[in-house]
């Protein structure tokens, strides 16, 4: 049992039409990745319950979208305030079900809160446009209306922030929402839904379905004409499936899918800065972020110096259970994730890559947790799976290059196009490389790229749409063009 101050946060089941529903004949367990122990057992939403969530969101739409925008803003602000008041409990819930260290869980709450604040205010700036006309007897304008019922499908790596980044813009501009969290991290979403209830967000406006049958839930969402938009963060395979299955009802989609970020270190880089940037981009959430640095492309002239400095820094990371405040690196999220990383490493070593030994301090008695010590691997070639796939774990995979062109070609040698990073102190080189990189987000001498004011999203197989920034709210509205005939 997770120790909390406010046990009301640990409701059981799905939240529909302002009610908690725990009726089901199937149940699923939530596991603490640090121990492998069960920390909760939840009723899995049935198909009928998921359909009733759509009914609920649809029947609440008309009154919610007709509310003055400031009323919606005040309700979102009340939700924000309750999340702040329960921040410590929420951070503990994230750490227990997701695995990340408490300091990172707190940072995730702040990150998600910033989206709620930003979008509650941004809805008031959803100005229409007065258009020029070709004819004086016409007045033309554009107004923005909410798309309607939104299904928000969120991943396990950021159980709060990704929910906030989708639900806040949708609710702020007048859409109603059905959230579906990852089956391994439903407790944070349950707590956030309970706070939405306490904030008096009207019944049916925000709904939650928790289920161990993601495909069934996806079928209900994609198959129902009343769901006008799906916003999904997760794997490219699932994103493709949602895209295909939404075709018949021509839904709007925002897809934030997998990445395979290059991290290029040119020979004119500030190595100290590059190492610090690498530590954040690689080890945040034990490497389990879509924008994690995946392929380290390092110029041959500074390769050894960079690797040595990075290994020294990695040596200071303490691995252990996230609720121990001295820990920097938590467990992998699941046994399955750990096995995937291990098999990429084994495949690379079998293909001629070289593992540099790193001695990191680890908590004693790591027991049955899904821990995976950090690794640095050199001589990685583009043919290896570890270069081609998202590692999603604490492994630095290094490939040497000798020319700028080679670095750019290697960086673009992936179907993914989410984030890329590069380090160079040469302004001309920076200006030359930026337009050549086929990615939606580029960190130039920096890796802390995510915040509510920035458009987060990718190109190519990394998805469509942007979250955050002014663009983020446009994903949840339709432009309506009005042409008025005037009698002069
Ligand atoms: C993700 O990994 O999908 C999100 C990372 C972020 O928002 O910084």
Short mmCIF file of C-alpha atoms and ligand atoms in Angstrom, two decimals:
data_model
loop_
_atom_site.label_atom_id
_atom_site.label_comp_id
_atom_site.label_asym_id
_atom_site.label_seq_id
_atom_site.Cartn_x
_atom_site.Cartn_y
_atom_site.Cartn_z
CA UNK A 1 0.00 0.00 0.00
CA UNK A 2 1.36 3.44 -0.94
CA UNK A 3 1.67 5.74 2.11
CA UNK A 4 -0.24 8.97 1.39
CA UNK A 5 -1.72 11.91 3.27
CA UNK A 6 -4.90 11.87 1.19
CA UNK A 7 -6.25 8.38 0.50
CA UNK A 8 -9.16 9.79 -1.50
CA UNK A 9 -6.67 9.89 -4.37
CA UNK A 10 -6.63 6.10 -4.52
CA UNK A 11 -10.11 5.54 -5.99
CA UNK A 12 -10.79 2.23 -7.70
CA UNK A 13 -11.86 1.94 -11.29
CA UNK A 14 -13.06 4.21 -14.05
CA UNK A 15 -14.52 7.70 -13.67
CA UNK A 16 -17.58 8.26 -15.82
CA UNK A 17 -20.32 10.92 -15.64
CA UNK A 18 -18.87 12.16 -12.36
CA UNK A 19 -19.06 8.69 -10.72
CA UNK A 20 -16.46 6.11 -9.80
CA UNK A 21 -17.37 2.77 -11.40
CA UNK A 22 -15.73 -0.36 -10.09
CA UNK A 23 -18.06 -3.01 -11.47
CA UNK A 24 -16.26 -5.58 -13.60
CA UNK A 25 -15.62 -9.28 -13.69
CA UNK A 26 -11.98 -8.80 -14.70
CA UNK A 27 -9.23 -7.24 -12.59
CA UNK A 28 -5.61 -6.31 -13.19
CA UNK A 29 -2.62 -5.59 -10.97
CA UNK A 30 -0.43 -2.52 -10.80
CA UNK A 31 3.20 -3.36 -10.07
CA UNK A 32 5.91 -1.36 -8.30
CA UNK A 33 8.91 -1.59 -10.69
CA UNK A 34 11.33 -1.14 -7.78
CA UNK A 35 10.22 -4.34 -6.03
CA UNK A 36 8.06 -6.28 -8.47
CA UNK A 37 5.30 -6.24 -5.81
CA UNK A 38 1.62 -5.59 -6.50
CA UNK A 39 0.57 -2.16 -5.22
CA UNK A 40 -2.99 -2.12 -6.47
CA UNK A 41 -5.66 -4.24 -8.15
CA UNK A 42 -8.19 -2.50 -10.35
CA UNK A 43 -11.38 -3.48 -12.14
CA UNK A 44 -10.80 -3.45 -15.90
CA UNK A 45 -13.40 -1.39 -17.80
CA UNK A 46 -15.69 -3.53 -19.95
CA UNK A 47 -16.60 -2.59 -23.50
CA UNK A 48 -20.02 -1.41 -22.29
CA UNK A 49 -18.35 0.86 -19.74
CA UNK A 50 -16.03 2.38 -22.35
CA UNK A 51 -19.06 3.03 -24.55
CA UNK A 52 -20.81 4.67 -21.62
CA UNK A 53 -17.77 6.95 -21.22
CA UNK A 54 -18.27 8.08 -24.82
CA UNK A 55 -22.02 8.60 -24.13
CA UNK A 56 -21.10 10.67 -21.10
CA UNK A 57 -18.54 12.84 -22.91
CA UNK A 58 -20.94 13.33 -25.82
CA UNK A 59 -23.94 14.32 -23.71
CA UNK A 60 -21.87 16.86 -21.72
CA UNK A 61 -20.36 18.48 -24.79
CA UNK A 62 -23.02 21.01 -25.62
CA UNK A 63 -23.19 22.59 -22.15
CA UNK A 64 -19.39 22.59 -21.70
CA UNK A 65 -18.60 24.19 -25.04
CA UNK A 66 -21.26 26.86 -24.43
CA UNK A 67 -19.72 28.00 -21.16
CA UNK A 68 -17.91 31.33 -21.20
CA UNK A 69 -14.21 30.66 -21.62
CA UNK A 70 -13.41 32.27 -18.25
CA UNK A 71 -15.64 29.76 -16.48
CA UNK A 72 -13.69 26.94 -18.04
CA UNK A 73 -10.48 28.73 -17.10
CA UNK A 74 -11.57 29.03 -13.44
CA UNK A 75 -12.45 25.34 -13.26
CA UNK A 76 -9.08 24.38 -14.72
CA UNK A 77 -7.43 26.71 -12.23
CA UNK A 78 -9.29 24.98 -9.37
CA UNK A 79 -8.00 21.65 -10.69
CA UNK A 80 -4.48 23.11 -10.90
CA UNK A 81 -4.67 24.34 -7.28
CA UNK A 82 -5.79 20.94 -6.01
CA UNK A 83 -2.94 19.24 -7.88
CA UNK A 84 -0.51 21.68 -6.23
CA UNK A 85 -2.04 20.96 -2.82
CA UNK A 86 -1.63 17.20 -3.36
CA UNK A 87 1.72 17.38 -5.09
CA UNK A 88 3.68 15.26 -2.63
CA UNK A 89 1.13 12.43 -2.69
CA UNK A 90 0.93 12.56 -6.48
CA UNK A 91 4.72 12.38 -6.72
CA UNK A 92 4.71 9.29 -4.51
CA UNK A 93 2.05 7.65 -6.65
CA UNK A 94 4.10 8.32 -9.80
CA UNK A 95 7.25 6.91 -8.21
CA UNK A 96 5.46 3.78 -6.94
CA UNK A 97 3.77 2.86 -10.18
CA UNK A 98 6.25 4.25 -12.73
CA UNK A 99 9.59 3.83 -10.94
CA UNK A 100 11.25 7.24 -11.44
CA UNK A 101 13.03 8.90 -8.46
CA UNK A 102 10.85 11.18 -6.33
CA UNK A 103 12.70 14.31 -7.47
CA UNK A 104 11.82 13.44 -11.08
CA UNK A 105 8.20 12.73 -10.11
CA UNK A 106 7.96 16.17 -8.51
CA UNK A 107 9.49 17.70 -11.64
CA UNK A 108 6.91 15.85 -13.72
CA UNK A 109 4.08 17.35 -11.64
CA UNK A 110 5.49 20.85 -12.18
CA UNK A 111 5.88 20.12 -15.88
CA UNK A 112 2.25 18.93 -16.23
CA UNK A 113 0.93 21.82 -14.11
CA UNK A 114 2.61 24.27 -16.47
CA UNK A 115 0.53 22.82 -19.34
CA UNK A 116 -2.70 23.21 -17.35
CA UNK A 117 -1.88 26.82 -16.55
CA UNK A 118 -0.72 27.66 -20.06
CA UNK A 119 -3.76 26.20 -21.83
CA UNK A 120 -6.33 27.55 -19.38
CA UNK A 121 -4.99 31.01 -20.26
CA UNK A 122 -4.39 30.26 -23.92
CA UNK A 123 -8.08 29.51 -24.52
CA UNK A 124 -8.79 33.20 -23.84
CA UNK A 125 -6.47 34.12 -26.70
CA UNK A 126 -8.17 31.92 -29.25
CA UNK A 127 -8.93 34.99 -31.32
CA UNK A 128 -10.89 34.75 -34.52
CA UNK A 129 -9.66 36.44 -37.72
CA UNK A 130 -11.29 39.16 -39.79
CA UNK A 131 -10.34 38.45 -43.39
CA UNK A 132 -9.93 40.90 -46.26
CA UNK A 133 -12.56 40.39 -48.99
CA UNK A 134 -12.61 40.93 -52.74
CA UNK A 135 -16.00 42.52 -52.56
CA UNK A 136 -17.18 45.35 -50.33
CA UNK A 137 -20.54 43.66 -50.02
CA UNK A 138 -18.99 40.83 -48.04
CA UNK A 139 -17.53 40.50 -44.56
CA UNK A 140 -15.45 37.40 -43.94
CA UNK A 141 -14.20 35.97 -40.69
CA UNK A 142 -12.85 32.81 -39.09
CA UNK A 143 -13.95 31.57 -35.69
CA UNK A 144 -12.58 28.59 -33.78
CA UNK A 145 -14.81 25.92 -32.32
CA UNK A 146 -13.95 22.88 -30.20
CA UNK A 147 -13.59 19.66 -32.22
CA UNK A 148 -15.90 17.76 -29.83
CA UNK A 149 -15.30 14.57 -27.88
CA UNK A 150 -11.58 13.83 -27.47
CA UNK A 151 -10.00 10.49 -26.54
CA UNK A 152 -6.63 11.01 -24.83
CA UNK A 153 -4.48 7.87 -24.72
CA UNK A 154 -1.44 8.34 -22.52
CA UNK A 155 1.81 6.41 -21.95
CA UNK A 156 3.45 4.96 -18.83
CA UNK A 157 6.63 7.05 -18.91
CA UNK A 158 4.97 10.36 -17.87
CA UNK A 159 1.63 9.32 -16.33
CA UNK A 160 0.69 12.86 -15.28
CA UNK A 161 2.40 15.25 -17.68
CA UNK A 162 1.16 13.57 -20.86
CA UNK A 163 -2.40 13.52 -19.52
CA UNK A 164 -2.17 17.21 -18.61
CA UNK A 165 -0.67 18.09 -22.02
CA UNK A 166 -3.69 16.53 -23.79
CA UNK A 167 -6.60 17.13 -21.41
CA UNK A 168 -5.82 20.77 -20.60
CA UNK A 169 -5.98 22.21 -24.15
CA UNK A 170 -9.00 20.04 -24.97
CA UNK A 171 -10.98 21.11 -21.89
CA UNK A 172 -9.88 24.74 -22.09
CA UNK A 173 -11.28 25.24 -25.58
CA UNK A 174 -14.56 23.41 -24.89
CA UNK A 175 -14.00 19.75 -25.80
CA UNK A 176 -14.98 16.93 -23.48
CA UNK A 177 -12.45 14.21 -22.73
CA UNK A 178 -12.17 10.48 -22.16
CA UNK A 179 -8.71 9.65 -20.87
CA UNK A 180 -7.22 6.17 -21.14
CA UNK A 181 -3.93 5.76 -19.21
CA UNK A 182 -1.43 2.98 -19.83
CA UNK A 183 -2.55 -0.15 -18.01
CA UNK A 184 0.68 -0.21 -15.97
CA UNK A 185 0.27 3.38 -14.63
CA UNK A 186 -3.45 3.99 -14.00
CA UNK A 187 -3.12 5.21 -10.39
CA UNK A 188 -1.81 8.68 -11.24
CA UNK A 189 -4.63 9.20 -13.74
CA UNK A 190 -7.15 8.02 -11.13
CA UNK A 191 -5.79 10.53 -8.60
CA UNK A 192 -5.90 13.34 -11.17
CA UNK A 193 -9.50 12.41 -12.07
CA UNK A 194 -10.51 12.47 -8.41
CA UNK A 195 -9.05 15.99 -8.20
CA UNK A 196 -11.02 16.97 -11.32
CA UNK A 197 -14.15 15.81 -9.47
CA UNK A 198 -13.19 17.80 -6.36
CA UNK A 199 -12.49 20.84 -8.56
CA UNK A 200 -16.14 20.63 -9.68
CA UNK A 201 -15.36 20.11 -13.35
CA UNK A 202 -18.91 19.15 -14.38
CA UNK A 203 -19.86 15.48 -14.56
CA UNK A 204 -19.17 13.96 -17.96
CA UNK A 205 -16.71 16.64 -19.08
CA UNK A 206 -13.65 14.67 -17.99
CA UNK A 207 -13.93 10.87 -17.95
CA UNK A 208 -11.40 8.14 -17.33
CA UNK A 209 -11.37 4.52 -18.40
CA UNK A 210 -8.86 2.14 -16.85
CA UNK A 211 -8.57 -1.14 -18.62
CA UNK A 212 -6.17 -4.00 -19.20
CA UNK A 213 -7.54 -4.35 -22.75
CA UNK A 214 -6.06 -1.42 -24.69
CA UNK A 215 -7.03 -2.83 -28.08
CA UNK A 216 -10.70 -3.10 -27.08
CA UNK A 217 -10.65 0.50 -25.81
CA UNK A 218 -8.95 1.63 -29.04
CA UNK A 219 -11.62 -0.16 -31.08
CA UNK A 220 -14.40 1.64 -29.21
CA UNK A 221 -12.69 5.03 -29.64
CA UNK A 222 -11.85 4.61 -33.31
CA UNK A 223 -15.19 2.97 -34.15
CA UNK A 224 -17.43 5.63 -32.61
CA UNK A 225 -18.37 8.53 -34.91
CA UNK A 226 -18.95 10.75 -31.87
CA UNK A 227 -15.25 10.67 -30.93
CA UNK A 228 -13.91 13.43 -33.15
CA UNK A 229 -10.30 13.43 -32.11
CA UNK A 230 -7.75 11.00 -30.74
CA UNK A 231 -4.56 12.24 -29.12
CA UNK A 232 -2.06 9.47 -28.51
CA UNK A 233 1.47 9.26 -27.12
CA UNK A 234 3.15 5.90 -27.46
CA UNK A 235 4.65 3.48 -29.93
CA UNK A 236 4.71 4.00 -33.70
CA UNK A 237 2.99 0.64 -34.23
CA UNK A 238 0.00 1.57 -32.08
CA UNK A 239 -0.07 5.05 -33.64
CA UNK A 240 -0.27 3.48 -37.09
CA UNK A 241 -3.10 1.22 -35.96
CA UNK A 242 -5.06 4.19 -34.58
CA UNK A 243 -4.44 6.13 -37.79
CA UNK A 244 -5.70 3.28 -39.97
CA UNK A 245 -8.70 2.54 -37.79
CA UNK A 246 -9.72 6.19 -37.65
CA UNK A 247 -9.82 6.49 -41.42
CA UNK A 248 -13.46 5.55 -41.92
CA UNK A 249 -14.72 8.32 -39.62
CA UNK A 250 -11.96 10.78 -40.70
CA UNK A 251 -10.98 11.68 -37.16
CA UNK A 252 -8.51 14.37 -36.22
CA UNK A 253 -5.37 12.78 -34.78
CA UNK A 254 -2.38 13.95 -32.81
CA UNK A 255 0.25 11.24 -32.66
CA UNK A 256 3.39 11.62 -30.60
CA UNK A 257 5.23 8.43 -31.43
CA UNK A 258 8.63 6.92 -30.94
CA UNK A 259 11.92 8.72 -31.50
CA UNK A 260 15.50 7.70 -32.20
CA UNK A 261 17.32 10.90 -31.29
CA UNK A 262 20.86 11.46 -32.55
CA UNK A 263 23.20 13.27 -30.17
CA UNK A 264 26.03 14.66 -32.30
CA UNK A 265 29.24 15.90 -30.70
CA UNK A 266 31.36 17.81 -33.24
CA UNK A 267 35.07 18.34 -32.66
CA UNK A 268 34.43 22.04 -31.94
CA UNK A 269 31.97 21.24 -29.10
CA UNK A 270 32.35 22.36 -25.52
CA UNK A 271 32.82 18.87 -24.08
CA UNK A 272 31.80 19.81 -20.54
CA UNK A 273 28.48 21.15 -21.83
CA UNK A 274 27.99 18.15 -24.09
CA UNK A 275 28.54 15.72 -21.22
CA UNK A 276 26.03 17.55 -18.99
CA UNK A 277 23.52 17.64 -21.84
CA UNK A 278 24.05 13.93 -22.45
CA UNK A 279 23.43 13.09 -18.80
CA UNK A 280 20.00 14.72 -18.90
CA UNK A 281 19.03 13.53 -22.37
CA UNK A 282 20.09 9.95 -21.66
CA UNK A 283 19.33 9.31 -17.99
CA UNK A 284 16.12 11.30 -17.34
CA UNK A 285 13.58 8.64 -16.35
CA UNK A 286 16.27 5.94 -16.76
CA UNK A 287 16.38 6.63 -20.50
CA UNK A 288 12.67 5.99 -20.93
CA UNK A 289 11.62 9.12 -22.82
CA UNK A 290 10.72 9.47 -26.49
CA UNK A 291 13.24 12.29 -26.80
CA UNK A 292 16.06 10.41 -25.06
CA UNK A 293 19.44 10.63 -26.79
CA UNK A 294 19.59 7.28 -28.54
CA UNK A 295 22.53 7.39 -30.96
CA UNK A 296 25.66 9.20 -29.82
CA UNK A 297 27.53 10.29 -32.95
CA UNK A 298 30.92 11.52 -31.84
CA UNK A 299 33.71 13.02 -33.95
CA UNK A 300 36.77 10.74 -34.04
CA UNK A 301 39.04 13.57 -32.84
CA UNK A 302 37.27 13.94 -29.47
CA UNK A 303 35.68 10.49 -29.20
CA UNK A 304 37.93 9.13 -26.44
CA UNK A 305 37.91 12.35 -24.38
CA UNK A 306 34.11 12.64 -24.59
CA UNK A 307 33.53 8.97 -23.65
CA UNK A 308 35.95 9.21 -20.73
CA UNK A 309 34.29 12.34 -19.32
CA UNK A 310 30.84 10.82 -19.77
CA UNK A 311 31.84 7.58 -18.04
CA UNK A 312 33.19 9.65 -15.10
CA UNK A 313 29.84 11.40 -14.77
CA UNK A 314 27.84 8.19 -15.10
CA UNK A 315 29.93 6.71 -12.31
CA UNK A 316 28.35 9.24 -9.93
CA UNK A 317 24.77 8.02 -10.60
CA UNK A 318 23.30 6.05 -7.74
CA UNK A 319 20.84 3.38 -8.82
CA UNK A 320 18.06 2.28 -6.50
CA UNK A 321 14.43 2.54 -5.49
CA UNK A 322 12.93 5.88 -6.49
CA UNK A 323 11.52 6.62 -3.05
CA UNK A 324 15.06 6.77 -1.56
CA UNK A 325 15.95 10.50 -1.90
CA UNK A 326 19.64 9.75 -2.61
CA UNK A 327 18.83 7.77 -5.77
CA UNK A 328 19.43 9.24 -9.27
CA UNK A 329 18.49 6.27 -11.42
CA UNK A 330 15.34 4.28 -10.77
CA UNK A 331 14.44 0.85 -12.16
CA UNK A 332 13.23 0.18 -15.68
CA UNK A 333 9.46 0.36 -15.83
CA UNK A 334 8.89 -3.37 -16.36
CA UNK A 335 10.63 -6.69 -16.75
CA UNK A 336 9.67 -6.64 -20.42
CA UNK A 337 11.33 -3.22 -20.96
CA UNK A 338 14.48 -4.45 -19.24
CA UNK A 339 14.59 -7.55 -21.44
CA UNK A 340 14.22 -5.44 -24.59
CA UNK A 341 17.19 -3.26 -23.59
CA UNK A 342 19.29 -6.26 -22.63
CA UNK A 343 18.63 -7.95 -25.95
CA UNK A 344 19.67 -4.80 -27.88
CA UNK A 345 22.90 -4.68 -25.87
CA UNK A 346 23.62 -8.39 -26.42
CA UNK A 347 22.93 -8.06 -30.12
CA UNK A 348 25.34 -5.09 -30.37
CA UNK A 349 28.09 -6.83 -28.41
CA UNK A 350 27.62 -9.94 -30.54
CA UNK A 351 28.06 -7.77 -33.64
CA UNK A 352 31.40 -6.32 -32.53
CA UNK A 353 30.47 -3.38 -30.26
CA UNK A 354 32.58 -2.85 -27.16
CA UNK A 355 31.22 -2.33 -23.65
CA UNK A 356 33.21 0.08 -21.45
CA UNK A 357 33.04 -0.97 -17.85
CA UNK A 358 31.35 1.48 -15.48
CA UNK A 359 31.26 1.06 -11.73
CA UNK A 360 28.15 2.79 -10.43
CA UNK A 361 27.06 2.84 -6.82
CA UNK A 362 23.86 0.90 -6.28
CA UNK A 363 21.56 0.58 -3.33
CA UNK A 364 22.07 -2.71 -1.50
CA UNK A 365 19.30 -5.31 -1.71
CA UNK A 366 17.81 -4.36 -5.03
CA UNK A 367 15.76 -7.53 -4.75
CA UNK A 368 13.18 -8.27 -7.42
CA UNK A 369 13.08 -4.76 -8.95
CA UNK A 370 13.58 -4.26 -12.68
CA UNK A 371 16.97 -2.56 -12.34
CA UNK A 372 19.40 -2.21 -15.20
CA UNK A 373 22.82 -0.61 -14.56
CA UNK A 374 23.89 2.13 -16.98
CA UNK A 375 26.17 1.15 -19.84
CA UNK A 376 28.35 2.79 -22.47
CA UNK A 377 28.92 0.89 -25.69
CA UNK A 378 31.36 1.93 -28.43
CA UNK A 379 31.87 0.86 -32.06
CA UNK A 380 28.14 0.83 -32.72
CA UNK A 381 27.43 0.54 -36.44
CA UNK A 382 24.29 1.65 -38.34
CA UNK A 383 23.46 -1.98 -39.16
CA UNK A 384 22.96 -2.84 -35.49
CA UNK A 385 19.47 -2.99 -33.95
CA UNK A 386 20.66 -0.71 -31.13
CA UNK A 387 21.26 2.02 -33.74
CA UNK A 388 18.00 1.43 -35.60
CA UNK A 389 15.60 1.08 -32.66
CA UNK A 390 14.66 3.25 -29.74
CA UNK A 391 16.69 1.87 -26.79
CA UNK A 392 14.40 3.27 -24.06
CA UNK A 393 16.94 2.48 -21.37
CA UNK A 394 20.13 3.76 -19.71
CA UNK A 395 22.53 2.71 -22.46
CA UNK A 396 24.83 5.15 -24.27
CA UNK A 397 25.50 3.74 -27.75
CA UNK A 398 28.40 5.53 -29.47
CA UNK A 399 29.28 5.67 -33.18
CA UNK A 400 32.36 7.54 -34.49
CA UNK A 401 32.25 9.87 -37.49
CA UNK A 402 34.88 11.85 -39.34
CA UNK A 403 33.04 14.51 -41.41
CA UNK A 404 30.07 16.82 -40.84
CA UNK A 405 28.26 15.29 -43.82
CA UNK A 406 28.73 11.82 -42.41
CA UNK A 407 27.30 12.94 -39.05
CA UNK A 408 24.22 14.47 -40.67
CA UNK A 409 23.67 11.41 -42.89
CA UNK A 410 23.95 9.08 -39.92
CA UNK A 411 21.60 11.26 -37.87
CA UNK A 412 18.92 11.15 -40.58
CA UNK A 413 19.35 7.41 -41.16
CA UNK A 414 16.13 6.53 -39.31
CA UNK A 415 12.40 6.58 -40.06
CA UNK A 416 11.94 8.50 -36.76
CA UNK A 417 12.03 12.28 -36.62
CA UNK A 418 11.20 13.46 -33.12
CA UNK A 419 14.18 15.14 -31.41
CA UNK A 420 17.84 15.61 -32.32
CA UNK A 421 20.68 17.22 -30.39
CA UNK A 422 24.04 18.53 -31.44
CA UNK A 423 26.97 20.29 -29.82
CA UNK A 424 29.24 22.72 -31.64
CA UNK A 425 30.67 26.11 -30.69
CA UNK A 426 30.88 27.10 -34.36
CA UNK A 427 27.92 29.36 -35.25
CA UNK A 428 28.34 28.83 -38.99
CA UNK A 429 28.25 25.07 -38.57
CA UNK A 430 25.15 25.33 -36.34
CA UNK A 431 23.34 27.40 -38.98
CA UNK A 432 24.36 24.90 -41.68
CA UNK A 433 23.39 21.74 -39.78
CA UNK A 434 19.98 22.83 -38.42
CA UNK A 435 18.10 22.79 -41.76
CA UNK A 436 19.64 19.46 -42.73
CA UNK A 437 18.35 17.54 -39.71
CA UNK A 438 14.99 15.86 -40.37
CA UNK A 439 13.51 16.21 -36.89
CA UNK A 440 10.67 18.17 -35.30
CA UNK A 441 12.75 19.43 -32.37
CA UNK A 442 16.44 20.23 -32.24
CA UNK A 443 18.51 20.98 -29.16
CA UNK A 444 21.55 23.03 -30.17
CA UNK A 445 24.07 22.93 -27.30
CA UNK A 446 21.18 22.08 -24.97
CA UNK A 447 18.97 19.11 -24.15
CA UNK A 448 16.35 20.64 -21.82
CA UNK A 449 13.99 21.29 -24.68
CA UNK A 450 10.56 20.46 -23.22
CA UNK A 451 8.28 23.10 -21.78
CA UNK A 452 4.69 24.28 -22.15
CA UNK A 453 5.61 27.20 -24.46
CA UNK A 454 7.35 25.02 -27.03
CA UNK A 455 5.71 22.96 -29.84
CA UNK A 456 6.51 19.35 -28.93
CA UNK A 457 6.19 16.87 -31.81
CA UNK A 458 7.89 15.05 -34.61
CA UNK A 459 8.08 14.47 -38.34
CA UNK A 460 8.32 11.27 -40.42
CA UNK A 461 7.33 8.16 -38.43
CA UNK A 462 7.41 10.12 -35.15
CA UNK A 463 3.91 11.38 -35.69
CA UNK A 464 1.68 14.29 -36.55
CA UNK A 465 0.63 17.34 -34.59
CA UNK A 466 2.23 19.43 -31.88
CA UNK A 467 1.59 19.60 -28.14
CA UNK A 468 2.22 22.71 -26.05
CA UNK A 469 2.70 26.27 -27.32
CA UNK A 470 0.11 28.18 -29.34
CA UNK A 471 -0.02 25.21 -31.74
CA UNK A 472 -1.11 22.82 -28.99
CA UNK A 473 -4.58 24.30 -28.63
CA UNK A 474 -5.13 24.47 -32.40
CA UNK A 475 -5.08 20.66 -32.39
CA UNK A 476 -8.42 20.74 -30.52
CA UNK A 477 -10.33 23.31 -32.58
CA UNK A 478 -11.86 23.53 -36.03
CA UNK A 479 -11.67 26.75 -38.02
CA UNK A 480 -15.12 27.86 -39.16
CA UNK A 481 -15.12 30.37 -42.02
CA UNK A 482 -18.05 32.78 -42.13
CA UNK A 483 -18.87 34.86 -45.18
CA UNK A 484 -21.56 37.51 -44.57
CA UNK A 485 -23.30 39.13 -47.51
CA UNK A 486 -23.93 42.82 -46.76
CA UNK A 487 -26.56 45.03 -48.27
CA UNK A 488 -24.77 48.27 -48.99
C1 LIG B 1 7.91 11.63 -23.94
O1 LIG B 1 8.85 10.94 -23.65
O2 LIG B 1 7.00 11.21 -24.65
C2 LIG B 1 7.75 13.05 -23.42
C3 LIG B 1 9.00 13.68 -23.01
C4 LIG B 1 8.82 15.16 -22.71
O3 LIG B 1 7.72 15.70 -22.77
O4 LIG B 1 9.84 15.80 -22.42
#
